[in-house]
mmCIF file of C-alpha atoms and ligand atoms in Angstrom:
data_model
loop_
_atom_site.group_PDB
_atom_site.id
_atom_site.type_symbol
_atom_site.label_atom_id
_atom_site.label_comp_id
_atom_site.label_asym_id
_atom_site.label_seq_id
_atom_site.Cartn_x
_atom_site.Cartn_y
_atom_site.Cartn_z
ATOM 1 C CA MET N 9 67.128 42.433 31.602
ATOM 2 C CA ALA N 10 67.760 38.935 33.241
ATOM 3 C CA SER N 11 70.933 37.139 32.291
ATOM 4 C CA ARG N 12 70.245 33.683 29.975
ATOM 5 C CA ALA N 13 71.925 31.855 32.659
ATOM 6 C CA SER N 14 69.909 33.573 35.522
ATOM 7 C CA CYS N 15 66.385 32.525 33.049
ATOM 8 C CA ALA N 16 67.549 28.691 32.888
ATOM 9 C CA GLN N 17 68.354 28.441 36.220
ATOM 10 C CA ARG N 18 64.579 30.372 37.495
ATOM 11 C CA TRP N 19 62.931 27.323 34.692
ATOM 12 C CA ARG N 20 64.587 24.856 36.588
ATOM 13 C CA LEU N 21 63.049 26.710 40.418
ATOM 14 C CA SER N 22 60.324 26.993 38.985
ATOM 15 C CA GLY N 23 59.350 25.093 36.885
ATOM 16 C CA LEU N 24 59.817 21.933 38.168
ATOM 17 C CA LEU N 25 58.358 23.523 41.518
ATOM 18 C CA ALA N 26 55.201 23.646 39.878
ATOM 19 C CA VAL N 27 55.560 20.191 38.451
ATOM 20 C CA MET N 28 56.644 18.565 41.563
ATOM 21 C CA LEU N 29 53.766 20.211 43.362
ATOM 22 C CA LEU N 30 50.763 18.449 40.906
ATOM 23 C CA LEU N 31 52.647 15.023 42.163
ATOM 24 C CA PRO N 32 51.019 12.863 43.104
ATOM 25 C CA THR N 33 53.717 10.565 44.738
ATOM 26 C CA ALA N 34 57.620 11.806 44.797
ATOM 27 C CA LEU N 35 60.173 9.508 45.336
ATOM 28 C CA GLN N 36 62.419 11.117 48.695
ATOM 29 C CA ALA N 37 66.699 11.571 48.047
ATOM 30 C CA LYS N 38 69.038 10.644 50.883
ATOM 31 C CA PRO N 39 68.590 13.186 53.950
ATOM 32 C CA VAL N 40 70.932 15.597 54.112
ATOM 33 C CA PRO N 41 72.412 16.578 57.107
ATOM 34 C CA VAL N 42 71.066 19.662 58.642
ATOM 35 C CA PRO N 43 73.844 21.494 60.087
ATOM 36 C CA SER N 44 74.824 22.769 63.865
ATOM 37 C CA GLU N 45 73.559 26.344 64.826
ATOM 38 C CA ALA N 46 76.881 27.188 65.114
ATOM 39 C CA GLU N 47 77.960 26.218 61.459
ATOM 40 C CA PHE N 48 75.498 27.678 60.296
ATOM 41 C CA GLN N 49 75.961 31.484 61.938
ATOM 42 C CA SER N 50 79.660 31.132 61.242
ATOM 43 C CA TRP N 51 78.780 30.659 57.747
ATOM 44 C CA LEU N 52 75.646 34.040 57.742
ATOM 45 C CA ALA N 53 78.750 35.506 59.925
ATOM 46 C CA ASP N 54 81.186 35.250 56.303
ATOM 47 C CA PHE N 55 77.959 35.935 53.829
ATOM 48 C CA LYS N 56 76.746 38.872 56.129
ATOM 49 C CA ARG N 57 79.914 40.583 55.618
ATOM 50 C CA MET N 58 80.727 39.594 51.980
ATOM 51 C CA ALA N 59 77.833 41.439 51.240
ATOM 52 C CA VAL N 60 79.138 44.990 53.246
ATOM 53 C CA ALA N 61 82.260 43.777 50.974
ATOM 54 C CA ARG N 62 79.925 44.295 47.513
ATOM 55 C CA GLY N 63 78.395 47.907 48.851
ATOM 56 C CA LEU N 64 75.400 47.065 50.928
ATOM 57 C CA SER N 65 75.263 49.122 54.432
ATOM 58 C CA LYS N 66 76.429 46.990 57.480
ATOM 59 C CA PRO N 67 73.824 48.018 60.255
ATOM 60 C CA ALA N 68 71.017 46.630 57.270
ATOM 61 C CA VAL N 69 72.388 43.806 55.974
ATOM 62 C CA ASP N 70 72.265 43.019 59.981
ATOM 63 C CA GLN N 71 69.035 44.114 60.708
ATOM 64 C CA ALA N 72 67.539 42.104 57.929
ATOM 65 C CA LEU N 73 68.905 39.277 58.638
ATOM 66 C CA ARG N 74 68.696 38.977 62.419
ATOM 67 C CA GLY N 75 66.588 35.840 63.282
ATOM 68 C CA VAL N 76 67.442 34.086 59.934
ATOM 69 C CA ALA N 77 67.798 30.373 60.248
ATOM 70 C CA TYR N 78 68.287 27.503 58.627
ATOM 71 C CA ILE N 79 64.845 25.771 57.210
ATOM 72 C CA PRO N 80 65.216 21.835 56.810
ATOM 73 C CA ARG N 81 62.311 21.438 54.452
ATOM 74 C CA VAL N 82 64.106 23.638 52.041
ATOM 75 C CA ILE N 83 66.698 20.903 51.196
ATOM 76 C CA GLU N 84 63.997 17.896 51.731
ATOM 77 C CA LEU N 85 61.928 19.860 48.781
ATOM 78 C CA ASP N 86 65.220 20.858 47.228
ATOM 79 C CA ARG N 87 66.524 17.007 46.961
ATOM 80 C CA ARG N 88 63.343 15.127 46.016
ATOM 81 C CA GLN N 89 62.782 13.563 43.304
ATOM 82 C CA PRO N 90 59.449 12.930 41.038
ATOM 83 C CA GLU N 91 58.966 9.066 40.572
ATOM 84 C CA PHE N 92 56.787 10.590 37.712
ATOM 85 C CA SER N 93 56.495 12.687 35.196
ATOM 86 C CA LEU N 94 53.271 14.416 34.367
ATOM 87 C CA THR N 95 51.490 14.005 30.293
ATOM 88 C CA PHE N 96 51.019 16.736 28.690
ATOM 89 C CA TRP N 97 47.900 16.111 28.458
ATOM 90 C CA GLN N 98 47.595 15.774 32.620
ATOM 91 C CA TYR N 99 49.596 19.033 33.033
ATOM 92 C CA LEU N 100 46.869 21.221 30.663
ATOM 93 C CA SER N 101 43.703 19.700 32.449
ATOM 94 C CA ARG N 102 45.714 20.570 35.986
ATOM 95 C CA THR N 103 46.752 23.757 35.016
ATOM 96 C CA ILE N 104 43.525 24.895 32.540
ATOM 97 C CA SER N 105 40.365 24.090 34.275
ATOM 98 C CA ASP N 106 37.014 25.340 33.493
ATOM 99 C CA LYS N 107 36.572 27.793 36.307
ATOM 100 C CA ARG N 108 40.570 29.243 35.763
ATOM 101 C CA ILE N 109 38.934 30.290 31.892
ATOM 102 C CA GLU N 110 36.369 31.750 33.897
ATOM 103 C CA ARG N 111 37.779 33.518 36.425
ATOM 104 C CA GLY N 112 40.457 34.926 34.172
ATOM 105 C CA ARG N 113 37.258 35.950 31.928
ATOM 106 C CA GLU N 114 36.199 37.863 35.190
ATOM 107 C CA LEU N 115 39.583 39.635 35.920
ATOM 108 C CA LEU N 116 40.142 40.944 32.243
ATOM 109 C CA LYS N 117 37.045 42.752 32.098
ATOM 110 C CA LYS N 118 37.400 44.245 36.001
ATOM 111 C CA HIS N 119 41.068 44.911 35.313
ATOM 112 C CA GLU N 120 40.184 46.408 32.022
ATOM 113 C CA LYS N 121 41.228 50.230 32.524
ATOM 114 C CA LEU N 122 44.536 48.866 34.131
ATOM 115 C CA LEU N 123 45.959 46.685 31.716
ATOM 116 C CA SER N 124 45.188 48.903 28.628
ATOM 117 C CA ARG N 125 47.711 51.716 30.000
ATOM 118 C CA ILE N 126 49.690 48.506 30.933
ATOM 119 C CA GLN N 127 49.076 47.868 27.090
ATOM 120 C CA ASP N 128 50.046 50.892 25.643
ATOM 121 C CA GLU N 129 53.165 52.041 28.041
ATOM 122 C CA TYR N 130 54.577 47.523 27.255
ATOM 123 C CA GLY N 131 52.720 46.620 24.369
ATOM 124 C CA VAL N 132 51.476 43.338 25.963
ATOM 125 C CA GLN N 133 48.160 42.249 25.729
ATOM 126 C CA PRO N 134 45.774 42.371 28.529
ATOM 127 C CA ARG N 135 44.651 38.824 27.899
ATOM 128 C CA PHE N 136 48.662 36.870 28.114
ATOM 129 C CA LEU N 137 49.172 39.251 31.696
ATOM 130 C CA VAL N 138 46.036 37.618 32.926
ATOM 131 C CA ALA N 139 47.025 33.902 31.832
ATOM 132 C CA PHE N 140 50.236 34.531 33.206
ATOM 133 C CA TRP N 141 48.726 35.245 37.036
ATOM 134 C CA GLY N 142 47.030 32.430 35.869
ATOM 135 C CA LEU N 143 48.741 29.787 35.911
ATOM 136 C CA GLU N 144 51.941 31.395 38.375
ATOM 137 C CA ARG N 145 50.144 30.950 41.247
ATOM 138 C CA ASN N 146 46.036 31.231 40.529
ATOM 139 C CA PHE N 147 45.561 34.812 40.552
ATOM 140 C CA GLY N 148 47.979 35.278 43.109
ATOM 141 C CA ASP N 149 45.934 33.270 45.444
ATOM 142 C CA PHE N 150 49.067 31.382 46.523
ATOM 143 C CA THR N 151 52.409 33.428 46.425
ATOM 144 C CA GLY N 152 54.246 31.139 48.752
ATOM 145 C CA THR N 153 54.197 30.516 52.515
ATOM 146 C CA PHE N 154 58.180 30.167 53.508
ATOM 147 C CA PRO N 155 60.458 33.248 54.932
ATOM 148 C CA LEU N 156 61.892 34.343 52.151
ATOM 149 C CA LEU N 157 65.498 35.508 53.817
ATOM 150 C CA GLY N 158 65.886 31.838 55.681
ATOM 151 C CA SER N 159 64.839 30.113 52.639
ATOM 152 C CA LEU N 160 67.329 31.934 50.382
ATOM 153 C CA ALA N 161 69.880 31.993 53.333
ATOM 154 C CA THR N 162 69.405 27.426 53.365
ATOM 155 C CA LEU N 163 70.035 27.411 49.484
ATOM 156 C CA ALA N 164 73.047 29.906 49.697
ATOM 157 C CA TYR N 165 74.533 27.817 52.499
ATOM 158 C CA ASP N 166 74.268 24.288 50.962
ATOM 159 C CA PRO N 167 76.456 23.497 48.687
ATOM 160 C CA ARG N 168 74.557 22.291 46.022
ATOM 161 C CA ARG N 169 74.297 25.992 44.038
ATOM 162 C CA ARG N 170 75.701 27.651 46.535
ATOM 163 C CA LYS N 171 77.056 30.748 43.751
ATOM 164 C CA PHE N 172 73.585 30.986 42.253
ATOM 165 C CA PHE N 173 71.677 31.297 46.193
ATOM 166 C CA SER N 174 74.285 34.023 46.892
ATOM 167 C CA GLU N 175 73.247 36.041 44.329
ATOM 168 C CA GLN N 176 69.881 35.319 45.312
ATOM 169 C CA LEU N 177 70.076 36.016 48.705
ATOM 170 C CA ILE N 178 72.276 39.074 47.668
ATOM 171 C CA ALA N 179 69.372 40.770 45.437
ATOM 172 C CA ALA N 180 66.938 39.869 47.883
ATOM 173 C CA LEU N 181 69.031 42.351 50.750
ATOM 174 C CA GLU N 182 68.845 44.886 47.904
ATOM 175 C CA ILE N 183 65.146 45.119 47.724
ATOM 176 C CA ILE N 184 64.515 45.017 50.652
ATOM 177 C CA ILE N 185 66.838 47.624 51.848
ATOM 178 C CA ALA N 186 65.522 50.206 49.048
ATOM 179 C CA GLY N 187 62.048 49.653 50.891
ATOM 180 C CA ASP N 188 60.242 47.508 48.879
ATOM 181 C CA ILE N 189 58.979 44.996 50.546
ATOM 182 C CA PRO N 190 59.504 43.986 54.296
ATOM 183 C CA ALA N 191 62.128 41.489 55.325
ATOM 184 C CA ASP N 192 59.449 38.897 56.564
ATOM 185 C CA SER N 193 58.402 38.592 53.471
ATOM 186 C CA LYS N 194 57.018 34.909 52.378
ATOM 187 C CA SER N 195 58.307 33.422 48.970
ATOM 188 C CA SER N 196 57.827 29.945 47.319
ATOM 189 C CA TRP N 197 60.437 27.438 49.215
ATOM 190 C CA ALA N 198 63.239 28.273 46.391
ATOM 191 C CA GLY N 199 62.672 32.491 47.148
ATOM 192 C CA ALA N 200 60.091 32.424 43.975
ATOM 193 C CA MET N 201 58.367 35.959 45.238
ATOM 194 C CA GLY N 202 55.038 37.287 44.834
ATOM 195 C CA ASN N 203 51.906 37.605 42.548
ATOM 196 C CA THR N 204 54.972 36.793 39.395
ATOM 197 C CA GLN N 205 57.224 34.748 41.247
ATOM 198 C CA PHE N 206 60.262 36.511 39.736
ATOM 199 C CA ILE N 207 63.411 34.829 41.699
ATOM 200 C CA PRO N 208 64.960 37.994 43.319
ATOM 201 C CA THR N 209 67.365 39.058 40.777
ATOM 202 C CA THR N 210 64.599 39.249 37.896
ATOM 203 C CA TYR N 211 62.864 41.252 40.656
ATOM 204 C CA ARG N 212 65.590 43.035 41.033
ATOM 205 C CA ALA N 213 65.690 43.840 37.570
ATOM 206 C CA HIS N 214 62.294 44.375 36.316
ATOM 207 C CA ALA N 215 60.144 44.988 38.599
ATOM 208 C CA ILE N 216 57.871 48.265 38.309
ATOM 209 C CA ASP N 217 56.310 50.588 40.765
ATOM 210 C CA PHE N 218 53.133 51.587 38.496
ATOM 211 C CA ASP N 219 50.948 52.397 41.013
ATOM 212 C CA GLY N 220 53.601 55.997 42.367
ATOM 213 C CA ASP N 221 53.296 54.688 45.806
ATOM 214 C CA GLY N 222 57.238 54.333 46.272
ATOM 215 C CA LYS N 223 57.205 50.534 46.521
ATOM 216 C CA ARG N 224 58.058 47.652 43.860
ATOM 217 C CA ASP N 225 55.267 45.596 45.886
ATOM 218 C CA LEU N 226 54.766 42.187 43.332
ATOM 219 C CA TRP N 227 52.246 40.834 46.562
ATOM 220 C CA ARG N 228 50.120 43.139 47.054
ATOM 221 C CA SER N 229 49.856 45.687 44.340
ATOM 222 C CA LEU N 230 48.515 45.017 41.125
ATOM 223 C CA PRO N 231 49.252 47.614 38.499
ATOM 224 C CA ASP N 232 52.857 46.937 40.210
ATOM 225 C CA VAL N 233 52.199 43.093 39.222
ATOM 226 C CA PHE N 234 51.062 43.875 35.683
ATOM 227 C CA ALA N 235 53.627 46.191 35.202
ATOM 228 C CA SER N 236 56.320 44.035 36.086
ATOM 229 C CA SER N 237 55.087 41.398 33.980
ATOM 230 C CA ALA N 238 55.083 43.533 30.853
ATOM 231 C CA LYS N 239 58.108 44.948 30.958
ATOM 232 C CA PHE N 240 59.929 41.528 31.670
ATOM 233 C CA LEU N 241 58.145 40.207 28.533
ATOM 234 C CA ALA N 242 58.597 43.593 26.416
ATOM 235 C CA ALA N 243 62.367 43.196 27.835
ATOM 236 C CA SER N 244 62.400 39.423 26.732
ATOM 237 C CA GLY N 245 61.315 40.220 22.818
ATOM 238 C CA TRP N 246 57.728 40.735 23.169
ATOM 239 C CA GLN N 247 55.731 41.111 19.512
ATOM 240 C CA GLY N 248 52.491 43.144 21.171
ATOM 241 C CA GLU N 249 50.563 42.889 17.603
ATOM 242 C CA ARG N 250 51.065 39.044 17.819
ATOM 243 C CA THR N 251 49.948 36.653 19.355
ATOM 244 C CA TRP N 252 52.143 33.481 20.398
ATOM 245 C CA GLY N 253 51.423 30.274 18.107
ATOM 246 C CA ARG N 254 48.680 27.934 17.131
ATOM 247 C CA GLU N 255 47.533 24.206 16.751
ATOM 248 C CA VAL N 256 47.655 22.711 13.307
ATOM 249 C CA ARG N 257 47.061 19.633 11.466
ATOM 250 C CA LEU N 258 49.838 18.087 9.920
ATOM 251 C CA PRO N 259 49.947 15.962 6.453
ATOM 252 C CA LYS N 260 50.569 12.050 6.298
ATOM 253 C CA ASN N 261 53.855 10.538 6.035
ATOM 254 C CA PHE N 262 55.160 14.407 8.149
ATOM 255 C CA ASP N 263 58.812 14.420 8.414
ATOM 256 C CA PHE N 264 58.543 14.673 12.093
ATOM 257 C CA SER N 265 62.639 15.477 11.742
ATOM 258 C CA LEU N 266 61.103 18.722 11.297
ATOM 259 C CA ALA N 267 59.819 19.108 14.840
ATOM 260 C CA GLY N 268 61.501 21.194 17.702
ATOM 261 C CA LEU N 269 62.091 24.793 18.956
ATOM 262 C CA ASN N 270 65.372 24.803 17.473
ATOM 263 C CA LYS N 271 64.226 24.625 13.334
ATOM 264 C CA ARG N 272 62.597 28.036 12.321
ATOM 265 C CA LYS N 273 60.922 28.195 9.219
ATOM 266 C CA LYS N 274 58.665 31.010 7.492
ATOM 267 C CA ILE N 275 54.802 30.025 7.693
ATOM 268 C CA LYS N 276 54.797 29.859 4.129
ATOM 269 C CA GLU N 277 57.311 27.371 3.974
ATOM 270 C CA TRP N 278 55.068 25.297 6.523
ATOM 271 C CA GLU N 279 52.565 25.727 4.750
ATOM 272 C CA ARG N 280 53.969 24.169 1.093
ATOM 273 C CA LEU N 281 55.180 21.439 3.422
ATOM 274 C CA GLY N 282 51.051 20.658 3.633
ATOM 275 C CA VAL N 283 50.629 22.237 7.647
ATOM 276 C CA ARG N 284 47.619 23.644 7.736
ATOM 277 C CA ASN N 285 45.094 25.302 10.553
ATOM 278 C CA VAL N 286 43.851 22.744 12.621
ATOM 279 C CA TRP N 287 40.472 23.007 10.404
ATOM 280 C CA GLY N 288 42.498 22.210 7.536
ATOM 281 C CA LYS N 289 42.619 25.577 5.684
ATOM 282 C CA ALA N 290 45.081 28.037 4.988
ATOM 283 C CA LEU N 291 47.674 29.779 7.374
ATOM 284 C CA PRO N 292 47.687 33.229 7.581
ATOM 285 C CA SER N 293 49.776 34.931 4.801
ATOM 286 C CA VAL N 294 52.131 36.360 7.312
ATOM 287 C CA ASP N 295 55.710 37.294 7.239
ATOM 288 C CA LEU N 296 56.573 35.409 10.314
ATOM 289 C CA ASP N 297 59.380 32.176 11.444
ATOM 290 C CA ALA N 298 57.574 29.672 13.199
ATOM 291 C CA SER N 299 58.908 26.595 14.985
ATOM 292 C CA LEU N 300 57.010 23.740 15.366
ATOM 293 C CA ILE N 301 56.043 21.859 18.778
ATOM 294 C CA LEU N 302 55.152 18.362 18.673
ATOM 295 C CA PRO N 303 54.174 18.300 22.643
ATOM 296 C CA VAL N 304 53.084 14.845 22.663
ATOM 297 C CA GLY N 305 55.404 13.240 19.918
ATOM 298 C CA ALA N 306 53.495 12.360 16.883
ATOM 299 C CA ARG N 307 50.112 10.941 17.972
ATOM 300 C CA GLY N 308 49.341 14.095 19.843
ATOM 301 C CA PRO N 309 48.512 17.850 18.757
ATOM 302 C CA ALA N 310 50.457 20.181 16.690
ATOM 303 C CA PHE N 311 51.677 23.833 17.699
ATOM 304 C CA LEU N 312 53.358 26.698 15.210
ATOM 305 C CA VAL N 313 54.653 28.932 17.811
ATOM 306 C CA TYR N 314 56.255 32.699 17.019
ATOM 307 C CA GLN N 315 58.071 35.023 19.201
ATOM 308 C CA ASN N 316 55.661 35.559 21.930
ATOM 309 C CA PHE N 317 56.047 31.904 22.456
ATOM 310 C CA ARG N 318 60.042 32.164 22.599
ATOM 311 C CA SER N 319 59.327 35.041 25.423
ATOM 312 C CA THR N 320 57.142 32.347 27.930
ATOM 313 C CA MET N 321 59.903 30.313 28.119
ATOM 314 C CA LEU N 322 62.318 33.291 29.034
ATOM 315 C CA TRP N 323 59.395 33.719 31.880
ATOM 316 C CA ASN N 324 59.798 29.651 32.327
ATOM 317 C CA ARG N 325 61.658 27.483 30.696
ATOM 318 C CA SER N 326 59.218 24.679 29.979
ATOM 319 C CA ILE N 327 57.652 23.875 26.365
ATOM 320 C CA PHE N 328 54.288 22.252 28.997
ATOM 321 C CA TYR N 329 54.299 25.710 30.666
ATOM 322 C CA ALA N 330 54.555 27.880 27.741
ATOM 323 C CA LEU N 331 51.992 26.009 25.389
ATOM 324 C CA ALA N 332 49.372 26.284 28.598
ATOM 325 C CA VAL N 333 50.023 30.426 28.777
ATOM 326 C CA GLY N 334 49.003 30.513 25.122
ATOM 327 C CA HIS N 335 46.118 28.520 25.261
ATOM 328 C CA LEU N 336 44.747 29.601 28.709
ATOM 329 C CA SER N 337 45.360 33.118 26.849
ATOM 330 C CA ASP N 338 43.150 32.234 23.916
ATOM 331 C CA ARG N 339 40.046 30.921 25.956
ATOM 332 C CA ILE N 340 40.379 33.756 28.150
ATOM 333 C CA ALA N 341 39.580 35.711 24.558
ATOM 334 C CA GLY N 342 36.720 33.606 24.454
ATOM 335 C CA ARG N 343 38.232 30.390 22.522
ATOM 336 C CA GLY N 344 37.791 27.198 22.229
ATOM 337 C CA PRO N 345 39.461 23.973 23.297
ATOM 338 C CA LEU N 346 42.329 21.729 21.909
ATOM 339 C CA VAL N 347 40.811 20.243 19.272
ATOM 340 C CA ALA N 348 43.104 17.578 19.397
ATOM 341 C CA LYS N 349 41.991 14.693 22.182
ATOM 342 C CA ALA N 350 44.275 12.965 25.183
ATOM 343 C CA PRO N 351 44.976 9.481 23.533
ATOM 344 C CA ALA N 352 43.278 6.599 25.982
ATOM 345 C CA ASN N 353 46.382 5.078 26.841
ATOM 346 C CA ASP N 354 47.609 9.016 28.135
ATOM 347 C CA ARG N 355 49.599 7.663 31.550
ATOM 348 C CA PRO N 356 52.488 8.728 32.535
ATOM 349 C CA LEU N 357 56.090 7.184 32.435
ATOM 350 C CA SER N 358 57.482 6.130 35.479
ATOM 351 C CA ARG N 359 61.284 5.986 36.290
ATOM 352 C CA ALA N 360 60.742 1.792 35.882
ATOM 353 C CA GLN N 361 58.941 2.007 32.784
ATOM 354 C CA ILE N 362 61.714 4.289 31.071
ATOM 355 C CA ILE N 363 64.598 1.954 32.001
ATOM 356 C CA GLU N 364 62.937 -0.898 30.765
ATOM 357 C CA ILE N 365 62.109 1.103 27.114
ATOM 358 C CA GLN N 366 65.684 1.935 27.495
ATOM 359 C CA GLN N 367 66.732 -2.041 28.462
ATOM 360 C CA LYS N 368 64.273 -2.914 25.559
ATOM 361 C CA LEU N 369 66.094 -0.615 23.249
ATOM 362 C CA ALA N 370 69.307 -2.023 23.940
ATOM 363 C CA ARG N 371 67.776 -5.253 23.572
ATOM 364 C CA ARG N 372 66.724 -4.651 19.933
ATOM 365 C CA GLY N 373 70.281 -3.596 18.856
ATOM 366 C CA PHE N 374 69.357 0.085 19.596
ATOM 367 C CA ASP N 375 71.978 2.244 22.122
ATOM 368 C CA PRO N 376 70.138 4.953 23.733
ATOM 369 C CA GLY N 377 73.529 4.770 25.981
ATOM 370 C CA GLY N 378 72.773 3.824 29.113
ATOM 371 C CA ALA N 379 69.236 2.948 30.907
ATOM 372 C CA ASP N 380 69.111 5.421 33.251
ATOM 373 C CA GLY N 381 65.505 6.314 33.676
ATOM 374 C CA ILE N 382 66.710 9.513 31.627
ATOM 375 C CA ILE N 383 65.844 10.265 28.477
ATOM 376 C CA GLY N 384 67.828 12.549 26.454
ATOM 377 C CA SER N 385 69.126 12.957 23.049
ATOM 378 C CA GLY N 386 71.049 9.510 23.192
ATOM 379 C CA THR N 387 66.806 7.999 24.181
ATOM 380 C CA ARG N 388 65.682 9.630 21.327
ATOM 381 C CA ARG N 389 68.141 8.631 18.908
ATOM 382 C CA ALA N 390 67.344 5.100 19.833
ATOM 383 C CA ILE N 391 63.525 5.429 20.031
ATOM 384 C CA ARG N 392 63.406 6.496 15.845
ATOM 385 C CA ALA N 393 65.847 4.219 14.897
ATOM 386 C CA PHE N 394 63.496 1.656 16.412
ATOM 387 C CA GLN N 395 60.829 3.538 14.544
ATOM 388 C CA ALA N 396 62.432 3.898 11.823
ATOM 389 C CA THR N 397 62.841 -0.260 11.363
ATOM 390 C CA ARG N 398 58.876 -0.748 12.632
ATOM 391 C CA ASN N 399 57.195 1.367 10.270
ATOM 392 C CA LEU N 400 56.663 3.457 12.709
ATOM 393 C CA PRO N 401 56.163 7.464 12.689
ATOM 394 C CA GLN N 402 59.955 8.784 13.852
ATOM 395 C CA ASP N 403 58.811 11.449 16.471
ATOM 396 C CA GLY N 404 61.635 9.817 18.943
ATOM 397 C CA PHE N 405 59.349 10.390 21.343
ATOM 398 C CA ALA N 406 58.430 8.207 24.585
ATOM 399 C CA ASP N 407 55.322 7.377 26.216
ATOM 400 C CA ALA N 408 53.052 4.710 27.288
ATOM 401 C CA GLY N 409 51.854 3.554 23.752
ATOM 402 C CA LEU N 410 55.864 3.222 23.152
ATOM 403 C CA LEU N 411 56.246 0.976 26.080
ATOM 404 C CA ASP N 412 53.618 -0.820 24.273
ATOM 405 C CA ALA N 413 54.955 -0.761 21.317
ATOM 406 C CA LEU N 414 57.762 -2.216 22.748
ATOM 407 C CA ARG N 415 56.302 -4.521 24.810
ATOM 408 C CA ALA N 416 54.254 -6.317 22.326
ATOM 409 C CA ASP N 417 57.882 -6.340 19.640
ATOM 410 C CA GLY N 418 58.955 -9.788 19.376
ATOM 411 C CA VAL N 419 62.707 -9.332 19.984
ATOM 412 C CA PRO N 420 65.091 -10.534 17.365
ATOM 413 C CA GLN N 421 67.305 -13.325 17.309
HETATM 414 CA CA1 CA U 18 53.719 50.279 43.981
#
């Protein structure tokens, strides 16, 4: 099973990658100098010695890494900083289109028998396996065009995350030497592989040869793809008899400090606090731990989420991603869209606007701990304090509505 550290790393890779790919504009960071051929080859020779010392066969390592070159574009992508982060509503509309739902339903039907065999073995419901498949790379349409070994070697050479990517390169070599995939396989720029976009260490630990051809092939074999996804989720605590969570309705004057994935209550307790299903009816009477998630703060939809949501976050540590997987699986199963709707002024905040929020909070005596354009716990605390004094719902959430409220707020003194 993948360690927590590698899962967190994985989120940084594929979660950020997914968001960046959707962004219209991105700031280019300072260019990183490209090493000379001699510098890179000297590093590669050291790396090969290390791989052989770790027990890999020297001829196999030499053969796999023959012709591997440094790829400057990989480092450009690694250093790119998004100017805007998408709002939840923008993320959702880009990840869950009617077309994708329709295709998910068709594929669910088409692969019904295979998915049901995998459900029997690993206990993950077919609609979720199809949802993961759809979200990772649009049902396998885009599995990456970068050379796997070249991308990983570039990132392992680069000092920023050398240790992590050296481990990924070792794992990729092991998978290639075992005969699962060819040495010239393609991946994302950060080495995420095949239909599941597993990084090499996750691939090594969780990929399954379900069609029995002797290869764990997450590019071309759907039985391998679905079984590997299911095995990863089963190892992450997936509960096959349960769903992921649900959209709910909150009572007036709800205490928003109860929200967050680290706060758990029984469904019965949420019920006592006035939480209802999205149509205002009673919550299901099951004995489950649930957390309340507010992806857009007090003005947006509210969700009670269960264990399968947490398992999804071990796949990709992004709340937006996990909500999208859950919602897409519901839509594929024939359920309707979210009841909450995007507000009229739903627009992403730029870094400059986040800095403006932080400066305006500070000028009003609510210290966000610096104006760095990044929303951290200090900024959220300062927002809550501002909201408390202005009689606003205290969700600590920065969005266009908060910026508008701060701009309209007379500075004291
Ligand atoms: Ca296979």
